[in-house]
């Protein structure tokens, strides 16, 4: 019996109703093959092996089934291994609806990449409960309806009812192998076969349209829009639907360069770009010598340097001069130095001056990280915290029968990481070790991450069935917009393992 320990596939009774029957039939066949391999022929040992390896749930189901009646001599008749299999098969396999099974059979289509032999095998499995008199004929008929192989369909239609299913499958396999070999040969040799496409239909060709009126061009006489004024832009020479100003505006990008100053150089040509009229840029109206001037705030510019260089240039811009004056913004006065360059562009205000005037505020400097870390050590630790003054209470439906799901096998190369992750969760008091009998067991699954770490996922399907749901109203977009009305500061928080921070009661 030591060799029987190698068969560890316990049967899962919690599958869906449509899947539990076929899975049970497969499980019994695998067990029979294994018993033959280890040379177990005694019926009593086969019965014991079936009930032991199927699991406790299958054992309880069999005990609840009606046993065979007494014999002629009054003695209790013990079920044989075949009787046991038949009773359990009748329990797990629901009564088949022949019309529904035929519906499934008729809607089975050949999948992409599926061979004709595999498709025929799938159809044969689907035809078991359909009650067909001639199964091979029905399979060939469904291949004609659902196959994506035109060669096989043509072979059936040209056979005149003389072709058998086995002959069709042999021919189809040969055809598929030949097509694969031809493709491999032509690909490796670099030979390509090209054919000319034949198109049917009337082709009138491209119709040229006039840019001014939109009618067919060339005109027989004068253009109808030659002396007409556009109702949109007022320009004479085009209709409103062909407004040239609208076309030119549509071609412009939202982020466009309005002024380009070219600087002459002996070796290279460099360009200085300034963007105007974009309300999305940070700007401020600052009073300079009783003149209100619009400045663009350049937070990357700490101070106005002695030399100003255009983008990717080694030559500075021509400097006209500099002056020092007082500037005012919202009652705050600061004294700074301005430098004037040749050309037309926006006025820039450096970061230091914008800070002195209070136009921009520094929330936290990067240099304060160590100070904040020492001031709030718990916030900068790698451990997961807990939601304060809150415990989540699950409403358990006691009428739902507790179920123990089977343990999922963890790959050997991931077991060490799983043990380390579970120990980390125990140390952080996120999970607790279960001592004593447990009525509900949920298996875990391990998902490898791209960074080499793992994520442990719990399959709580059966546990969720016993939890009563709480209903809450989900806010609409209009509700959220109404609540955000008048707000000027917006933020986004990314919780680190948010579900693990909630304490369960």
Coordinates of C-alpha atoms in Angstrom, one line a residue:
X1 CA 0.0 0.0 0.0
X2 CA 3.0 2.3 0.2
X3 CA 2.8 2.8 -3.6
X4 CA -0.7 4.2 -3.3
X5 CA 0.5 7.3 -1.6
X6 CA 1.6 8.7 -5.0
X7 CA -2.1 9.3 -5.9
X8 CA -3.0 12.5 -4.1
X9 CA -5.6 14.0 -6.4
X10 CA -8.6 14.4 -4.0
X11 CA -11.9 15.2 -5.7
X12 CA -13.4 18.6 -5.4
X13 CA -17.1 18.4 -4.8
X14 CA -17.6 22.1 -4.8
X15 CA -17.4 22.5 -8.6
X16 CA -20.3 23.9 -10.6
X17 CA -23.1 21.6 -11.4
X18 CA -22.3 21.4 -15.1
X19 CA -18.6 20.6 -14.4
X20 CA -18.7 18.2 -11.4
X21 CA -20.1 15.2 -13.5
X22 CA -17.4 15.2 -16.2
X23 CA -14.7 15.9 -13.6
X24 CA -15.8 12.9 -11.5
X25 CA -15.8 10.6 -14.6
X26 CA -12.2 11.7 -15.4
X27 CA -11.1 11.3 -11.8
X28 CA -12.4 7.7 -11.6
X29 CA -10.6 6.8 -14.9
X30 CA -7.4 8.2 -13.5
X31 CA -7.8 6.2 -10.3
X32 CA -8.5 3.0 -12.3
X33 CA -5.4 3.5 -14.3
X34 CA -3.3 4.1 -11.2
X35 CA -4.7 0.9 -9.5
X36 CA -3.8 -1.1 -12.5
X37 CA -0.3 0.3 -12.6
X38 CA 0.4 -0.7 -8.9
X39 CA -1.4 -4.1 -9.5
X40 CA -4.3 -3.8 -7.1
X41 CA -7.0 -6.3 -8.1
X42 CA -8.9 -6.9 -4.9
X43 CA -12.4 -5.2 -5.0
X44 CA -12.3 -4.4 -1.3
X45 CA -9.0 -2.6 -1.6
X46 CA -10.3 -0.8 -4.7
X47 CA -13.3 0.4 -2.7
X48 CA -11.2 1.5 0.2
X49 CA -8.8 3.3 -2.2
X50 CA -11.7 5.1 -3.9
X51 CA -13.3 6.4 -0.7
X52 CA -10.0 7.3 0.9
X53 CA -8.5 9.3 -2.0
X54 CA -11.8 10.9 -3.0
X55 CA -11.9 12.7 0.3
X56 CA -14.2 13.1 3.3
X57 CA -17.0 14.7 1.3
X58 CA -17.3 11.8 -1.2
X59 CA -17.3 9.4 1.7
X60 CA -20.2 11.2 3.4
X61 CA -22.1 11.3 0.1
X62 CA -21.7 7.6 -0.4
X63 CA -22.7 6.8 3.2
X64 CA -25.9 8.9 2.7
X65 CA -26.9 7.0 -0.5
X66 CA -29.3 4.1 -0.4
X67 CA -27.5 0.8 0.0
X68 CA -28.5 -2.4 -1.9
X69 CA -31.5 -4.3 -0.4
X70 CA -31.3 -7.7 1.3
X71 CA -30.8 -10.9 -0.7
X72 CA -33.0 -13.9 -0.8
X73 CA -31.5 -15.4 2.3
X74 CA -32.0 -12.2 4.2
X75 CA -28.4 -11.2 4.4
X76 CA -27.3 -7.6 3.6
X77 CA -25.8 -7.4 0.0
X78 CA -22.6 -5.4 0.0
X79 CA -22.0 -3.1 -2.9
X80 CA -19.3 -4.1 -5.4
X81 CA -16.8 -1.6 -6.8
X82 CA -18.9 -1.3 -9.9
X83 CA -22.1 -0.6 -7.9
X84 CA -20.2 2.0 -5.8
X85 CA -19.0 3.8 -9.0
X86 CA -22.4 3.7 -10.5
X87 CA -24.1 5.2 -7.5
X88 CA -21.6 8.0 -7.2
X89 CA -21.7 8.6 -11.0
X90 CA -25.5 8.9 -10.8
X91 CA -25.1 11.4 -7.9
X92 CA -22.6 13.6 -9.6
X93 CA -24.0 13.4 -13.1
X94 CA -27.4 15.1 -13.3
X95 CA -30.1 13.9 -15.6
X96 CA -29.2 15.0 -19.1
X97 CA -31.7 16.9 -21.2
X98 CA -31.3 15.5 -24.7
X99 CA -32.6 18.6 -26.4
X100 CA -30.2 20.8 -24.6
X101 CA -27.3 18.5 -25.3
X102 CA -28.2 18.6 -29.0
X103 CA -28.3 22.4 -28.8
X104 CA -24.7 22.4 -27.3
X105 CA -23.6 20.0 -30.0
X106 CA -25.1 22.1 -32.9
X107 CA -23.4 25.3 -31.6
X108 CA -19.9 23.7 -31.3
X109 CA -17.6 25.5 -33.7
X110 CA -14.0 24.7 -34.6
X111 CA -11.7 27.1 -32.7
X112 CA -8.8 29.0 -34.2
X113 CA -5.7 26.7 -34.3
X114 CA -7.7 23.6 -33.5
X115 CA -7.0 20.6 -35.7
X116 CA -9.8 18.7 -37.5
X117 CA -9.0 15.6 -35.4
X118 CA -9.3 17.5 -32.1
X119 CA -12.5 19.1 -33.3
X120 CA -14.0 15.7 -34.2
X121 CA -13.0 14.3 -30.8
X122 CA -14.7 17.2 -29.0
X123 CA -17.9 16.6 -31.1
X124 CA -17.8 12.9 -30.2
X125 CA -17.7 13.8 -26.4
X126 CA -20.6 16.2 -26.8
X127 CA -22.7 13.6 -28.7
X128 CA -22.7 11.1 -25.8
X129 CA -26.0 12.3 -24.3
X130 CA -27.6 13.5 -27.6
X131 CA -29.2 10.1 -28.5
X132 CA -28.0 10.0 -32.1
X133 CA -28.6 6.9 -34.1
X134 CA -25.6 7.4 -36.4
X135 CA -23.0 9.4 -34.5
X136 CA -20.4 9.5 -37.3
X137 CA -22.9 10.9 -39.7
X138 CA -23.9 13.6 -37.2
X139 CA -20.3 14.5 -36.6
X140 CA -19.6 14.9 -40.3
X141 CA -22.7 17.0 -40.6
X142 CA -21.6 19.3 -37.8
X143 CA -18.1 19.5 -39.3
X144 CA -19.7 20.9 -42.4
X145 CA -21.5 23.5 -40.4
X146 CA -18.9 24.5 -37.8
X147 CA -15.5 23.8 -39.4
X148 CA -13.2 26.7 -40.5
X149 CA -11.3 24.4 -42.8
X150 CA -12.7 25.0 -46.3
X151 CA -10.7 22.0 -47.8
X152 CA -12.4 19.6 -45.3
X153 CA -15.8 21.1 -46.0
X154 CA -15.3 20.7 -49.8
X155 CA -14.1 17.1 -49.3
X156 CA -17.4 16.3 -47.5
X157 CA -19.6 18.0 -50.1
X158 CA -17.9 16.2 -53.0
X159 CA -18.1 12.8 -51.4
X160 CA -21.8 11.9 -52.3
X161 CA -22.4 10.1 -49.0
X162 CA -19.6 7.6 -49.7
X163 CA -17.0 9.2 -47.4
X164 CA -16.6 7.8 -43.9
X165 CA -15.5 9.8 -40.8
X166 CA -12.2 8.0 -40.4
X167 CA -11.3 8.5 -44.0
X168 CA -12.1 12.2 -43.7
X169 CA -10.0 12.6 -40.6
X170 CA -7.0 10.8 -42.2
X171 CA -7.3 13.0 -45.2
X172 CA -7.6 16.1 -43.0
X173 CA -4.5 15.2 -41.0
X174 CA -2.5 14.7 -44.1
X175 CA -3.7 18.0 -45.6
X176 CA -2.8 19.9 -42.4
X177 CA 0.6 18.4 -42.2
X178 CA 1.3 19.1 -45.9
X179 CA 0.2 22.7 -45.5
X180 CA 2.5 23.1 -42.6
X181 CA 5.4 21.6 -44.5
X182 CA 4.8 23.8 -47.5
X183 CA 4.7 26.9 -45.3
X184 CA 7.9 25.8 -43.6
X185 CA 9.7 25.2 -46.9
X186 CA 8.7 28.5 -48.5
X187 CA 9.6 30.4 -45.4
X188 CA 13.0 28.9 -45.0
X189 CA 13.9 29.2 -48.6
X190 CA 12.7 32.8 -48.9
X191 CA 10.4 31.9 -51.8
X192 CA 7.1 33.8 -51.8
X193 CA 4.1 33.2 -54.0
X194 CA 2.1 36.2 -55.0
X195 CA -1.2 36.4 -56.8
X196 CA -3.1 39.3 -58.2
X197 CA -6.3 40.3 -56.5
X198 CA -9.3 40.5 -58.7
X199 CA -11.9 43.2 -57.7
X200 CA -15.4 43.4 -58.9
X201 CA -17.6 46.5 -59.0
X202 CA -17.8 49.9 -60.5
X203 CA -14.9 52.3 -59.7
X204 CA -15.5 55.9 -60.6
X205 CA -12.1 57.1 -59.4
X206 CA -11.3 60.2 -57.2
X207 CA -13.5 63.2 -57.7
X208 CA -11.7 66.5 -57.6
X209 CA -13.4 69.3 -55.6
X210 CA -13.0 73.0 -55.8
X211 CA -11.3 74.6 -52.8
X212 CA -13.6 77.7 -52.9
X213 CA -17.1 76.3 -53.5
X214 CA -16.7 72.5 -52.9
X215 CA -18.3 71.5 -56.2
X216 CA -16.8 69.3 -58.9
X217 CA -13.6 70.7 -60.4
X218 CA -12.8 71.9 -63.1
X219 CA -15.9 74.1 -63.6
X220 CA -17.6 74.5 -66.9
X221 CA -17.8 78.2 -66.4
X222 CA -16.9 80.6 -63.7
X223 CA -16.6 79.4 -60.0
X224 CA -19.9 80.1 -58.2
X225 CA -18.0 81.4 -55.2
X226 CA -15.8 83.8 -57.0
X227 CA -17.7 87.0 -56.1
X228 CA -19.4 85.6 -53.0
X229 CA -18.5 86.7 -49.4
X230 CA -18.0 84.1 -46.7
X231 CA -20.6 84.4 -43.9
X232 CA -18.1 83.3 -41.3
X233 CA -14.9 85.2 -42.0
X234 CA -16.1 87.9 -44.4
X235 CA -13.5 87.1 -47.1
X236 CA -14.6 87.2 -50.7
X237 CA -14.0 84.2 -52.9
X238 CA -15.3 81.2 -51.0
X239 CA -18.5 79.7 -49.5
X240 CA -19.0 79.3 -45.7
X241 CA -18.6 75.5 -45.9
X242 CA -15.1 76.1 -47.5
X243 CA -14.0 78.8 -45.0
X244 CA -10.2 79.0 -45.3
X245 CA -9.8 80.7 -41.9
X246 CA -11.6 77.8 -40.2
X247 CA -9.4 75.2 -42.0
X248 CA -6.2 77.0 -41.0
X249 CA -7.3 77.2 -37.4
X250 CA -8.1 73.5 -37.3
X251 CA -4.6 72.6 -38.6
X252 CA -3.0 74.5 -35.7
X253 CA -2.1 72.5 -32.6
X254 CA -3.2 73.6 -29.1
X255 CA 0.4 73.8 -28.0
X256 CA 1.8 76.1 -30.8
X257 CA 4.8 78.4 -30.9
X258 CA 3.7 81.9 -31.7
X259 CA 7.1 83.7 -32.0
X260 CA 10.5 82.3 -33.1
X261 CA 13.6 84.4 -32.9
X262 CA 16.5 83.2 -35.0
X263 CA 20.1 83.8 -33.8
X264 CA 22.8 84.0 -36.4
X265 CA 25.9 81.8 -35.9
X266 CA 28.9 80.9 -38.0
X267 CA 28.7 77.2 -37.4
X268 CA 25.1 76.3 -36.3
X269 CA 21.7 77.7 -36.3
X270 CA 20.0 77.9 -32.9
X271 CA 16.4 78.9 -32.2
X272 CA 14.9 80.5 -29.1
X273 CA 11.2 79.7 -28.6
X274 CA 8.7 81.5 -26.4
X275 CA 5.1 80.4 -26.0
X276 CA 2.4 83.1 -25.6
X277 CA -1.2 83.2 -24.8
X278 CA -1.4 79.8 -23.1
X279 CA -3.5 80.1 -20.0
X280 CA -2.3 76.8 -18.7
X281 CA 1.2 78.2 -17.9
X282 CA 1.8 79.7 -14.5
X283 CA 1.5 83.4 -14.8
X284 CA 1.2 86.4 -12.4
X285 CA 0.4 90.1 -12.9
X286 CA 3.2 92.0 -11.1
X287 CA 3.5 95.8 -10.6
X288 CA 6.8 97.2 -11.8
X289 CA 7.3 101.0 -11.4
X290 CA 3.6 101.5 -11.4
X291 CA 3.2 99.4 -14.6
X292 CA 1.3 96.2 -14.4
X293 CA 3.3 93.5 -16.3
X294 CA 2.4 89.9 -16.9
X295 CA 5.2 87.5 -16.0
X296 CA 5.6 83.8 -16.6
X297 CA 6.8 81.9 -13.6
X298 CA 9.8 79.7 -14.3
X299 CA 10.2 77.5 -11.2
X300 CA 13.3 75.8 -12.8
X301 CA 15.1 79.1 -12.9
X302 CA 16.6 79.8 -9.5
X303 CA 18.2 83.1 -10.4
X304 CA 18.6 85.2 -13.5
X305 CA 22.1 84.4 -14.5
X306 CA 24.6 86.9 -16.1
X307 CA 24.3 85.1 -19.5
X308 CA 21.0 83.7 -20.9
X309 CA 21.3 80.9 -23.4
X310 CA 18.5 79.6 -25.7
X311 CA 17.6 76.0 -25.8
X312 CA 20.5 73.7 -26.8
X313 CA 22.7 76.7 -27.7
X314 CA 26.3 77.4 -26.8
X315 CA 26.0 81.1 -27.7
X316 CA 24.2 83.5 -25.3
X317 CA 21.4 85.8 -26.3
X318 CA 22.4 89.4 -27.0
X319 CA 22.1 91.4 -23.8
X320 CA 20.8 95.0 -24.0
X321 CA 21.2 95.8 -20.3
X322 CA 20.0 95.3 -16.8
X323 CA 18.3 97.3 -14.1
X324 CA 17.3 96.9 -10.4
X325 CA 13.9 97.9 -9.1
X326 CA 11.1 97.2 -6.7
X327 CA 8.2 95.0 -7.7
X328 CA 4.9 94.5 -5.9
X329 CA 2.4 91.7 -5.9
X330 CA -0.7 91.6 -3.5
X331 CA 0.9 94.2 -1.2
X332 CA 4.2 92.3 -0.9
X333 CA 7.3 94.3 -2.1
X334 CA 10.6 92.7 -3.2
X335 CA 13.6 94.2 -4.9
X336 CA 15.2 92.3 -7.7
X337 CA 17.3 92.7 -10.8
X338 CA 16.0 92.4 -14.4
X339 CA 18.0 91.7 -17.5
X340 CA 16.9 92.7 -20.9
X341 CA 17.6 90.7 -24.1
X342 CA 17.1 91.6 -27.7
X343 CA 13.9 90.3 -29.3
X344 CA 10.2 89.8 -28.4
X345 CA 9.3 87.2 -25.8
X346 CA 7.5 86.8 -22.5
X347 CA 8.8 88.2 -19.3
X348 CA 10.2 85.6 -16.9
X349 CA 10.1 85.7 -13.1
X350 CA 12.7 83.4 -11.4
X351 CA 11.9 81.0 -8.6
X352 CA 13.6 83.0 -5.8
X353 CA 11.6 86.2 -6.6
X354 CA 8.3 84.3 -7.0
X355 CA 9.0 82.8 -3.5
X356 CA 9.7 86.2 -1.9
X357 CA 6.5 87.6 -3.4
X358 CA 4.4 84.6 -2.2
X359 CA 3.3 83.7 -5.7
X360 CA 4.4 80.1 -5.2
X361 CA 4.8 78.3 -1.9
X362 CA 7.2 75.4 -1.1
X363 CA 5.4 72.7 0.8
X364 CA 8.4 70.5 1.7
X365 CA 11.9 70.6 0.5
X366 CA 13.7 67.4 -0.5
X367 CA 16.3 68.2 2.1
X368 CA 13.8 67.9 4.9
X369 CA 13.3 64.1 4.3
X370 CA 15.6 63.0 7.1
X371 CA 14.0 65.5 9.5
X372 CA 10.5 64.3 8.7
X373 CA 11.7 60.7 8.9
X374 CA 13.1 61.2 12.4
X375 CA 10.0 63.2 13.5
X376 CA 7.5 60.6 12.2
X377 CA 9.3 57.2 12.3
X378 CA 6.1 55.1 12.1
X379 CA 5.0 56.7 8.9
X380 CA 8.4 55.9 7.2
X381 CA 8.7 52.3 8.4
X382 CA 8.3 49.4 6.0
X383 CA 5.6 47.8 8.1
X384 CA 1.9 48.0 7.2
X385 CA -0.2 50.0 9.6
X386 CA -3.8 49.6 10.9
X387 CA -6.9 51.7 10.5
X388 CA -7.4 53.5 13.8
X389 CA -10.6 53.0 15.9
X390 CA -12.3 50.8 13.4
X391 CA -13.1 47.0 13.2
X392 CA -14.9 45.4 10.3
X393 CA -17.7 43.0 11.4
X394 CA -18.8 40.3 8.9
X395 CA -22.4 39.2 9.0
X396 CA -22.1 35.4 8.8
X397 CA -25.1 33.4 7.6
X398 CA -25.1 30.4 10.0
X399 CA -27.4 28.4 7.7
X400 CA -24.7 28.1 5.1
X401 CA -22.8 24.8 5.7
X402 CA -19.0 25.4 6.3
X403 CA -16.8 23.8 3.6
X404 CA -13.1 23.0 3.6
X405 CA -11.5 23.6 0.2
X406 CA -8.5 21.5 -0.8
X407 CA -5.0 22.9 -0.5
X408 CA -3.4 24.0 -3.8
X409 CA 0.0 22.7 -4.5
X410 CA 2.7 25.4 -4.4
X411 CA 5.7 25.0 -6.8
X412 CA 8.9 24.1 -5.0
X413 CA 10.9 27.1 -6.3
X414 CA 8.3 29.4 -4.6
X415 CA 7.9 27.7 -1.3
X416 CA 10.7 29.5 0.4
X417 CA 9.3 32.9 -0.6
X418 CA 5.8 31.8 0.5
X419 CA 7.2 30.9 4.0
X420 CA 9.0 34.2 4.3
X421 CA 5.9 36.2 3.2
X422 CA 3.7 34.3 5.7
X423 CA 6.2 34.9 8.5
X424 CA 6.3 38.6 7.6
X425 CA 2.5 38.8 7.8
X426 CA 2.5 37.0 11.1
X427 CA 5.1 39.4 12.5
X428 CA 3.1 42.4 11.4
X429 CA -0.1 40.9 13.1
X430 CA -1.9 40.9 9.7
X431 CA -2.7 37.1 10.0
X432 CA -3.0 34.8 12.9
X433 CA -2.1 31.1 13.3
X434 CA -5.2 28.9 13.5
X435 CA -5.0 26.4 16.4
X436 CA -7.4 23.6 16.8
X437 CA -10.2 22.4 14.5
X438 CA -11.2 24.7 11.7
X439 CA -14.6 24.6 10.0
X440 CA -13.7 26.7 6.9
X441 CA -10.5 26.4 4.9
X442 CA -9.6 28.5 1.9
X443 CA -6.6 27.7 -0.3
X444 CA -4.0 30.2 -1.3
X445 CA -2.5 30.8 -4.7
X446 CA 0.9 32.3 -5.4
X447 CA 1.3 35.0 -8.2
X448 CA 4.9 35.9 -9.2
X449 CA 5.5 39.6 -9.7
X450 CA 7.7 41.2 -12.4
X451 CA 10.2 42.4 -9.7
X452 CA 10.8 38.8 -8.5
X453 CA 8.6 39.0 -5.4
X454 CA 5.3 37.1 -5.0
X455 CA 1.7 38.0 -4.2
X456 CA -0.4 35.6 -2.0
X457 CA -4.0 35.4 -3.1
X458 CA -6.7 33.7 -1.0
X459 CA -9.5 31.8 -2.8
X460 CA -12.3 32.8 -0.5
X461 CA -15.1 31.7 -2.8
X462 CA -16.8 29.4 -0.3
X463 CA -16.3 31.8 2.6
X464 CA -17.9 34.6 0.7
X465 CA -21.0 32.5 0.1
X466 CA -21.6 32.5 3.9
X467 CA -21.3 36.3 4.3
X468 CA -24.4 38.5 4.1
X469 CA -24.0 41.4 1.8
X470 CA -24.4 45.0 2.9
X471 CA -26.1 47.3 0.3
X472 CA -24.8 50.8 -0.2
X473 CA -25.8 53.5 -2.7
X474 CA -23.0 54.1 -5.3
X475 CA -22.7 57.8 -6.0
X476 CA -23.1 59.0 -9.6
X477 CA -20.8 61.3 -11.5
X478 CA -23.2 64.2 -10.9
X479 CA -23.1 63.5 -7.2
X480 CA -19.3 63.6 -7.2
X481 CA -19.2 66.8 -9.3
X482 CA -21.6 68.5 -6.9
X483 CA -19.5 67.6 -3.9
X484 CA -16.3 68.9 -5.6
X485 CA -18.0 72.2 -6.5
X486 CA -15.9 75.0 -5.2
X487 CA -12.9 72.9 -4.3
X488 CA -9.5 74.2 -5.3
X489 CA -7.1 71.5 -4.0
X490 CA -7.2 68.0 -5.3
X491 CA -5.0 65.0 -4.3
X492 CA -4.6 61.3 -4.9
X493 CA -3.6 58.7 -2.3
X494 CA -2.2 55.3 -3.1
X495 CA -2.8 53.0 -0.1
X496 CA -0.2 50.4 0.6
X497 CA -2.0 47.1 1.0
X498 CA -5.2 48.9 2.0
X499 CA -7.3 45.8 2.7
X500 CA -4.6 44.5 5.1
X501 CA -4.9 47.6 7.2
X502 CA -8.5 46.9 8.2
X503 CA -8.9 45.0 11.5
X504 CA -11.5 42.2 11.6
X505 CA -13.7 41.9 14.7

